[in-house]
Tab-separated table of C-alpha atoms in Angstrom:
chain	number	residue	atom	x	y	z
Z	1261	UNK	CA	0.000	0.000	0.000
Z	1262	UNK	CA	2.702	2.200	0.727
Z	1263	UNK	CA	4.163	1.451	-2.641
Z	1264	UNK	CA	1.365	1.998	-4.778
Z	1265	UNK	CA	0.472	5.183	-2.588
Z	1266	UNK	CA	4.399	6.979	-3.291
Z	1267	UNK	CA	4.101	6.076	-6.865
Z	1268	UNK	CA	0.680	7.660	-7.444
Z	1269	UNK	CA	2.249	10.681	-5.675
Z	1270	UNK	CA	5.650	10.626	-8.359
Z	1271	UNK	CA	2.961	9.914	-11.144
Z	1272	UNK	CA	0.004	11.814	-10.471
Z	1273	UNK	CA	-0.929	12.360	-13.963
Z	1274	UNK	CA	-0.978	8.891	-14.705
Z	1275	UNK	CA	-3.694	6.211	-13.758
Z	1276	UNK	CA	-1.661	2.914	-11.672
Z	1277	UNK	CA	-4.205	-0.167	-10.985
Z	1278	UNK	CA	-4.559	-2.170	-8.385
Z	1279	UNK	CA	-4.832	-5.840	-9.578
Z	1280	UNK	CA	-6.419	-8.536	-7.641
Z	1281	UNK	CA	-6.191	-11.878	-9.262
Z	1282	UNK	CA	-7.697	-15.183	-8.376
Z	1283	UNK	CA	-10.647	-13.600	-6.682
Z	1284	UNK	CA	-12.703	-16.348	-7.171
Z	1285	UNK	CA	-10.242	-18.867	-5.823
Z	1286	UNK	CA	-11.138	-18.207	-2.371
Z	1287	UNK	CA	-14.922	-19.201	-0.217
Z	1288	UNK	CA	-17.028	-16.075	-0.829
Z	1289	UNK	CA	-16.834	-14.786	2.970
Z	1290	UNK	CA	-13.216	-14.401	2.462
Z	1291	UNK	CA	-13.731	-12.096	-0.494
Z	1292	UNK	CA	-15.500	-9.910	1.465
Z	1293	UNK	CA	-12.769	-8.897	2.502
Z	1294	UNK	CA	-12.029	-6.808	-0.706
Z	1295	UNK	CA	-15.017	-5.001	-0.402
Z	1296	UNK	CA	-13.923	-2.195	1.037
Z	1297	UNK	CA	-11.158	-1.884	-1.244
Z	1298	UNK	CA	-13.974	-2.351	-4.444
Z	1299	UNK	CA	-16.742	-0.468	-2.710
Z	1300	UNK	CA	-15.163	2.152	-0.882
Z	1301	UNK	CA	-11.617	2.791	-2.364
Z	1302	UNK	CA	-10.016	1.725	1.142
Z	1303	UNK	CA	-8.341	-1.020	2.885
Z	1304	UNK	CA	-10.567	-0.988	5.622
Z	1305	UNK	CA	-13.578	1.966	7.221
Z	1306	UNK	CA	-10.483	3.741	8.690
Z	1307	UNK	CA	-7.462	2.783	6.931
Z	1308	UNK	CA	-5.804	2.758	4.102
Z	1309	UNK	CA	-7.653	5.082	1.395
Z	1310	UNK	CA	-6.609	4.493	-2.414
Z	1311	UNK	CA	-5.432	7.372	-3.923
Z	1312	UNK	CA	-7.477	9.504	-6.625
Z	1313	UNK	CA	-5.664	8.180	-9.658
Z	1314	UNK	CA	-5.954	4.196	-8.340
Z	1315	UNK	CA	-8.093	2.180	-10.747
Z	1316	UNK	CA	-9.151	-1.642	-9.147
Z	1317	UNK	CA	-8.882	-4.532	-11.326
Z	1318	UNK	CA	-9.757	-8.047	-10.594
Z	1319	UNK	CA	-9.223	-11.507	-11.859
Z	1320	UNK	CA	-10.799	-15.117	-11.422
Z	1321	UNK	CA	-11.906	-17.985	-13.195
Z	1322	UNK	CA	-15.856	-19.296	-13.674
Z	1323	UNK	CA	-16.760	-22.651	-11.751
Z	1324	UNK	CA	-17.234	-24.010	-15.287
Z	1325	UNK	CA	-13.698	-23.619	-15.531
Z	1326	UNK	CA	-12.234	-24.367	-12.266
Z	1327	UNK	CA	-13.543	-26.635	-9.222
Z	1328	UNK	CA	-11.933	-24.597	-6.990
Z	1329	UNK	CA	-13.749	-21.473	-7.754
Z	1330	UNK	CA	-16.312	-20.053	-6.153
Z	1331	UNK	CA	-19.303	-17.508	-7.331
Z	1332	UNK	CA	-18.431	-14.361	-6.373
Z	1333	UNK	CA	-20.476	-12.765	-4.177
Z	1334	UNK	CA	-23.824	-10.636	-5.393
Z	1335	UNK	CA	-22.975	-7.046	-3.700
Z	1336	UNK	CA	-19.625	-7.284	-4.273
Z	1337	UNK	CA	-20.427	-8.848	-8.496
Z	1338	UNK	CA	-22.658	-5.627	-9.169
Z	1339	UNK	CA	-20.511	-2.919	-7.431
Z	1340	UNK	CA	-17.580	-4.201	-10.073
Z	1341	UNK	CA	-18.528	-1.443	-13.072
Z	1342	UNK	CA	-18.100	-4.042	-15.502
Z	1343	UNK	CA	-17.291	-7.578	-16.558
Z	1344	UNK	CA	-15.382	-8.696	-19.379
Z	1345	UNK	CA	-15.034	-13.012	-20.363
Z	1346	UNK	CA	-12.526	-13.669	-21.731
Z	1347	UNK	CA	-12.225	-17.339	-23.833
Z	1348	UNK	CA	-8.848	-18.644	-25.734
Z	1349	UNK	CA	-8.540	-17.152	-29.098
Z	1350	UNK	CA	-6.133	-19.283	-31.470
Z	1351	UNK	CA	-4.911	-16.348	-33.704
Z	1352	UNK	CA	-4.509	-13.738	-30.561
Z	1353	UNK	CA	-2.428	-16.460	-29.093
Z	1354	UNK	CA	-0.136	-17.134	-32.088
Z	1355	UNK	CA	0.392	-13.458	-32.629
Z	1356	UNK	CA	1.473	-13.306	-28.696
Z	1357	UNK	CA	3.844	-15.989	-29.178
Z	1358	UNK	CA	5.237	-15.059	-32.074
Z	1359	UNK	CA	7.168	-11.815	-29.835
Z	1360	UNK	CA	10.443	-12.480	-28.661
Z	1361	UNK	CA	11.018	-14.312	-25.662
Z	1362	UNK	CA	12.160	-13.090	-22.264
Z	1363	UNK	CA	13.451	-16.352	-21.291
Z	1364	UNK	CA	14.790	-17.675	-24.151
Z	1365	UNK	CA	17.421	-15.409	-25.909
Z	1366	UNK	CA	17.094	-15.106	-29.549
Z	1367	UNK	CA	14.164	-17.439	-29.202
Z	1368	UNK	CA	10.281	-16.633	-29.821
Z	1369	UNK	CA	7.819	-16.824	-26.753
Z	1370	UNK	CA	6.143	-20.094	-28.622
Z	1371	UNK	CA	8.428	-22.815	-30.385
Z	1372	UNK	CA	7.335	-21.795	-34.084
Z	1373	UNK	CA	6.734	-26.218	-34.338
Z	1374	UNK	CA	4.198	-25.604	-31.258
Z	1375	UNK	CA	2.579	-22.763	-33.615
Z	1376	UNK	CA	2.543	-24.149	-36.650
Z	1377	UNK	CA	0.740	-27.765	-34.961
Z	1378	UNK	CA	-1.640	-25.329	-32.724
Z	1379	UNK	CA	-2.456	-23.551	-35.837
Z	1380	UNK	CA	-2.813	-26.615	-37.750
Z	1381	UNK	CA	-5.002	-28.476	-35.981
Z	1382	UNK	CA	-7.116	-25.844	-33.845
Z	1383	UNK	CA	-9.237	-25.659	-30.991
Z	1384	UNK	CA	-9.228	-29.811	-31.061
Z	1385	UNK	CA	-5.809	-29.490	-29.514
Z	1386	UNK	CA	-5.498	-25.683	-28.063
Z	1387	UNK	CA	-8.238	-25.962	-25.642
Z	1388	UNK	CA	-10.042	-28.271	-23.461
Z	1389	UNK	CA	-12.446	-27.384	-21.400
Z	1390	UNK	CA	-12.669	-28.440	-17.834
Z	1391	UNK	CA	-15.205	-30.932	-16.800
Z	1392	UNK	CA	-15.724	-31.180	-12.768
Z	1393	UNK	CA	-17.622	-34.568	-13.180
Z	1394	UNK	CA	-15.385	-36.049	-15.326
Z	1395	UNK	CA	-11.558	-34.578	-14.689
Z	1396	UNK	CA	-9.381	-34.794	-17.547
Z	1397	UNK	CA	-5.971	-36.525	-17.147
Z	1398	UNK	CA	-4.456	-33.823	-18.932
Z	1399	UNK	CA	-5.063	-30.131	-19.093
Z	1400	UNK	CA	-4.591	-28.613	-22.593
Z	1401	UNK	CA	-4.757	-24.591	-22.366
Z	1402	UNK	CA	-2.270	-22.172	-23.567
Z	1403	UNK	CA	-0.241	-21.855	-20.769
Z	1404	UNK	CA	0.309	-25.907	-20.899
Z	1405	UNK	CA	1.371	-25.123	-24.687
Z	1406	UNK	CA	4.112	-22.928	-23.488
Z	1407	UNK	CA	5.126	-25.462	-21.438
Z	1408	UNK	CA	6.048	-27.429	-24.353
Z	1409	UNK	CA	7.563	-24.789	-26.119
Z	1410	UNK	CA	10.020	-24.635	-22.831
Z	1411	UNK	CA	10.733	-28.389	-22.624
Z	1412	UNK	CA	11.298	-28.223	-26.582
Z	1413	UNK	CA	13.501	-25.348	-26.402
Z	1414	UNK	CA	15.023	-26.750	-23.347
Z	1415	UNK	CA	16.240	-29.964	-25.021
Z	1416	UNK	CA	18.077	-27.782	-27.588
Z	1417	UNK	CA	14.917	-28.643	-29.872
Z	1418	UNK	CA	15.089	-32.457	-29.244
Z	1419	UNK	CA	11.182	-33.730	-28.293
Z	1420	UNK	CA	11.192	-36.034	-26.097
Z	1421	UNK	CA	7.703	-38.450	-26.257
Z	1422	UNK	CA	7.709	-39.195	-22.431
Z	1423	UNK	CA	8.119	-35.620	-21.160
Z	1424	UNK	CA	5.582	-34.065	-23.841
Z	1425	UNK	CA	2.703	-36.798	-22.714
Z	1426	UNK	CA	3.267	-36.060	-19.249
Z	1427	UNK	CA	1.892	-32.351	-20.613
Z	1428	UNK	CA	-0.292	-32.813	-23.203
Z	1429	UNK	CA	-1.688	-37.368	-23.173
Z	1430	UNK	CA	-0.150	-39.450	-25.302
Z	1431	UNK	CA	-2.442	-38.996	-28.435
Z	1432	UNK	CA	-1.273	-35.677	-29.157
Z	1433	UNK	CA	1.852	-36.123	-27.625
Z	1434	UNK	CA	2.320	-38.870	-30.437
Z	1435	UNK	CA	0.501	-36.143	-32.914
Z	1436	UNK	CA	2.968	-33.123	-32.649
Z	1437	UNK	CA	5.588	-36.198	-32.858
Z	1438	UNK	CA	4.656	-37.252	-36.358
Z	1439	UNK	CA	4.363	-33.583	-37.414
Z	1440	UNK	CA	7.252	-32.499	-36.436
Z	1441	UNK	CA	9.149	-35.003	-39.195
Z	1442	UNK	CA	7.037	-31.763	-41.852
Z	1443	UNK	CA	9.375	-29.774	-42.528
Z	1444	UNK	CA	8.136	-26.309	-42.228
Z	1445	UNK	CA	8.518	-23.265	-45.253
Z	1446	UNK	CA	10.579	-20.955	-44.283
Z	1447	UNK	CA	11.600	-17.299	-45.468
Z	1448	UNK	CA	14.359	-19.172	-47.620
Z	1449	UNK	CA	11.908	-21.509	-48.996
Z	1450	UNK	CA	10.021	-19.287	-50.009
Z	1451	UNK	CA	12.560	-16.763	-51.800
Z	1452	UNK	CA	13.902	-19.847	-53.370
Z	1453	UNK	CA	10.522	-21.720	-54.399
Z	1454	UNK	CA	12.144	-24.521	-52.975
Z	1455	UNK	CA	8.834	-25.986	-51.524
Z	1456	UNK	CA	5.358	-28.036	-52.574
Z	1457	UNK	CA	1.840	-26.624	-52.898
Z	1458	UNK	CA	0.566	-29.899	-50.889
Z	1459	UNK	CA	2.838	-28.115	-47.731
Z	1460	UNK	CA	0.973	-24.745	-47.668
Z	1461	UNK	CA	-1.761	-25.029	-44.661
Z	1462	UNK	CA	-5.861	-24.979	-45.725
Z	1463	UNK	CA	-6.990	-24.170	-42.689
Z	1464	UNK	CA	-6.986	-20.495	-41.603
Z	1465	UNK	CA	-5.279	-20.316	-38.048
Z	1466	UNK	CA	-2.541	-22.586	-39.846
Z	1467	UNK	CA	-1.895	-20.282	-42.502
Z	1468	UNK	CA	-1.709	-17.656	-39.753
Z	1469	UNK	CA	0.943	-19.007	-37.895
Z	1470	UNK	CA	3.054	-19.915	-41.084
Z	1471	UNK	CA	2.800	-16.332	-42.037
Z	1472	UNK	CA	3.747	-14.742	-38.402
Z	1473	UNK	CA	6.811	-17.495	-39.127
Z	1474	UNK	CA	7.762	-15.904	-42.305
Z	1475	UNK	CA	7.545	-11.892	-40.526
Z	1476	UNK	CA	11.216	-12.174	-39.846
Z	1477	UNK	CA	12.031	-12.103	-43.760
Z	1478	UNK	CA	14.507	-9.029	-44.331
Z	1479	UNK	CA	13.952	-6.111	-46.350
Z	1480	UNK	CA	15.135	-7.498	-49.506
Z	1481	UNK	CA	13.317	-10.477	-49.040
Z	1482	UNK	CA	9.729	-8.690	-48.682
Z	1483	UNK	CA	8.625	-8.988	-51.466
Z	1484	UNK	CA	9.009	-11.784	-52.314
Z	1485	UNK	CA	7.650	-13.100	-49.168
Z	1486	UNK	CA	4.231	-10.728	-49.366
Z	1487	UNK	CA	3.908	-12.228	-53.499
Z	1488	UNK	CA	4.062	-15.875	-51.689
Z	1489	UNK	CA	1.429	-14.955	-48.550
Z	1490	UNK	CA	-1.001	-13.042	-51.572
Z	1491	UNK	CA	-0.998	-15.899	-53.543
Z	1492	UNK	CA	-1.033	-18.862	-51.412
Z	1493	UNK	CA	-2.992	-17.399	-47.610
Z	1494	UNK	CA	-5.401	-14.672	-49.040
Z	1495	UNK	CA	-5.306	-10.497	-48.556
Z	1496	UNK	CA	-6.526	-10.923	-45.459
Z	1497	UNK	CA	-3.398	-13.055	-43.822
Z	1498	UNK	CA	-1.089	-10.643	-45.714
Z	1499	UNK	CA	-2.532	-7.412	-44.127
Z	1500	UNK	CA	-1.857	-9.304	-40.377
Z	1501	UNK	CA	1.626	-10.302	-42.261
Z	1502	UNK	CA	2.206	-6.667	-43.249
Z	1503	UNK	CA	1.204	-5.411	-39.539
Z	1504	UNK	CA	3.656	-7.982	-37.621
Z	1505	UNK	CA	6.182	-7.640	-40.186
Z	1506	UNK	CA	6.632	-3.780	-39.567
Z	1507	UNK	CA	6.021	-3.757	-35.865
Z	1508	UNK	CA	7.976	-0.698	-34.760
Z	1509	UNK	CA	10.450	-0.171	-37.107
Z	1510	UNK	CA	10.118	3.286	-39.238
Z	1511	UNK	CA	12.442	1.864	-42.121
Z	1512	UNK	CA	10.003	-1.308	-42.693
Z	1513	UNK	CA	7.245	0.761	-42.696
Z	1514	UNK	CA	8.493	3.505	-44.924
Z	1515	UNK	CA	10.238	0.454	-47.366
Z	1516	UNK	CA	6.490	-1.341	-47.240
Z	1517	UNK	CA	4.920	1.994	-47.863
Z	1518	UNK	CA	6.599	2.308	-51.215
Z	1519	UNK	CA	5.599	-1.379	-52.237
Z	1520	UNK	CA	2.298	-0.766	-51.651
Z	1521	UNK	CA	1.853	2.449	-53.598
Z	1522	UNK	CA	4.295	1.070	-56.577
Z	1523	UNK	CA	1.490	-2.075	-56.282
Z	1524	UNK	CA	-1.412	0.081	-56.658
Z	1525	UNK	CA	-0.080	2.041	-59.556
Z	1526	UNK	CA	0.487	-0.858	-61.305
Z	1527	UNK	CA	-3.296	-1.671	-60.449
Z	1528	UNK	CA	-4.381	1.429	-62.205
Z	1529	UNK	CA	-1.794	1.124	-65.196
Z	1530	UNK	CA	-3.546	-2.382	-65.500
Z	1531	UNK	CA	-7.172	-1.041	-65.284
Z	1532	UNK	CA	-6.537	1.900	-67.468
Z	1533	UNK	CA	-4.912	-0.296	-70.175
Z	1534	UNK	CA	-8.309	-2.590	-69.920
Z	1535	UNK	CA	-10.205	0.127	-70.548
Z	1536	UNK	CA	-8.536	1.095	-73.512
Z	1537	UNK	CA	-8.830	-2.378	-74.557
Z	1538	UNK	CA	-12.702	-2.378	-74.300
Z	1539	UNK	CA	-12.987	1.140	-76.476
Z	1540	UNK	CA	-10.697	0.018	-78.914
């Protein structure tokens, strides 16, 4: 408290939260003991007021989700102003994962063989929902998947069958074994056509994460690469290519700039001689 109360003093302009997480993971007469922090802005009726520019945030998980949740309580539910649900989204998660890693150096946050099988084969492997009745053996959620990007990238990219089915059962333990022997394309691949039209992914979330794969493709590459994503993954993959390509960097942005207005003038050059095709 006495933290967060000399930082809102060296940042007044600034709004700091307050962040309460696993709410729910405690009996409901035990939460009540954040009620005068949600309800009144203070640790207790004579102690501890939050300063002006606090904002309180809390987290928790449903009972459909978790047996050892609890409902939160009514007064203290409705005096939250609002509540957002928030459900695993495949293409949010691949985008997420395809930022650089904090504890791998040089490494991505998700092993791009993790992606590319997530992607693949969707929410039949990136998700499963919790049943209280009937427990699964294994928990498959995204934060089990980076798990097995850190035992992968822990064995120096060696996957090791016993240690992945201790994380994800041995039927898709044995699946991301058998994919793994695909050889992915990669930027060089693709600048060299050195690859088959029966290896580029159908399924959208697949062709996702091979594009996020191909963003690190340098500027004299680009091209190239965005001809390959057009043609093969659709406009609509290429515009998420063109946004995670760039990221922050001014040059890329200016450099894609210019392809993009040297491709629509060659749009117009096309329509215009198609018109004068038709009067002629």
């Amino acid at each position: 408290y006495a933290d967060l109360c000399k930082k809102c003093q060296q940042e007044p302009n600034q709004n700091h939260v307050l962040f309460i997480d696993e709410i729910t993971n405690v009996k409901p007469n035990e939460q009540s003991l954040v009620y005068h922090i949600v309800l009144n802005r203070a640790i207790g009726p004579n102690v501890g007021q939050l300063p002006d520019n606090v904002v309180v945030a809390a987290a928790g998980n449903s009972i459909d989700e978790s047996e050892a949740a609890y409902n939160m309580p009514e007064p203290l539910f409705r005096r939250f102003d609002g509540h957002i649900e928030l459900k695993p989204d495949i293409q949010q998660w691949l985008e997420w994962g395809s930022k650089n890693s904090l504890k791998h150096q040089g490494q991505l946050r998700v092993h791009p063989l993790v992606a590319s099988f997530v992607g693949t084969y969707g929410d039949s492997v990136f998700y499963s929902p919790y049943d209280a009745e009937n427990p699964p053996k294994y928990a498959i959620d995204p934060r089990g998947w980076e798990k097995v990007s850190d035992l992968i990238y822990a064995n120096h990219g060696v996957l090791r069958k016993e240690l992945l089915e201790n994380k994800v059962g041995k039927s898709i333990a044995t699946s991301l074994m058998e994919y793994a022997k695909i050889l992915p394309i990669t930027v060089e691949d693709v600048v060299t056509e050195n690859y088959h039209y029966n290896e580029i992914p159908t399924k959208f979330d697949a062709k996702y994460a091979l594009a996020l794969s191909l963003r690190f493709a340098k500027i004299d590459e680009i091209k190239l690469v965005r001809n390959f994503i057009r043609e093969h993954l659709g406009a609509e993959i290429l515009k998420m290519f063109d946004v995670a390509w760039v990221g922050n960097d001014d040059e890329k942005a200016l450099h894609l700039k210019a392809i993009q207005i040297a491709e629509d003038n060659q749009i117009l050059r096309g329509n215009s001689n198609d018109n004068d095709k038709a009067k002629a």
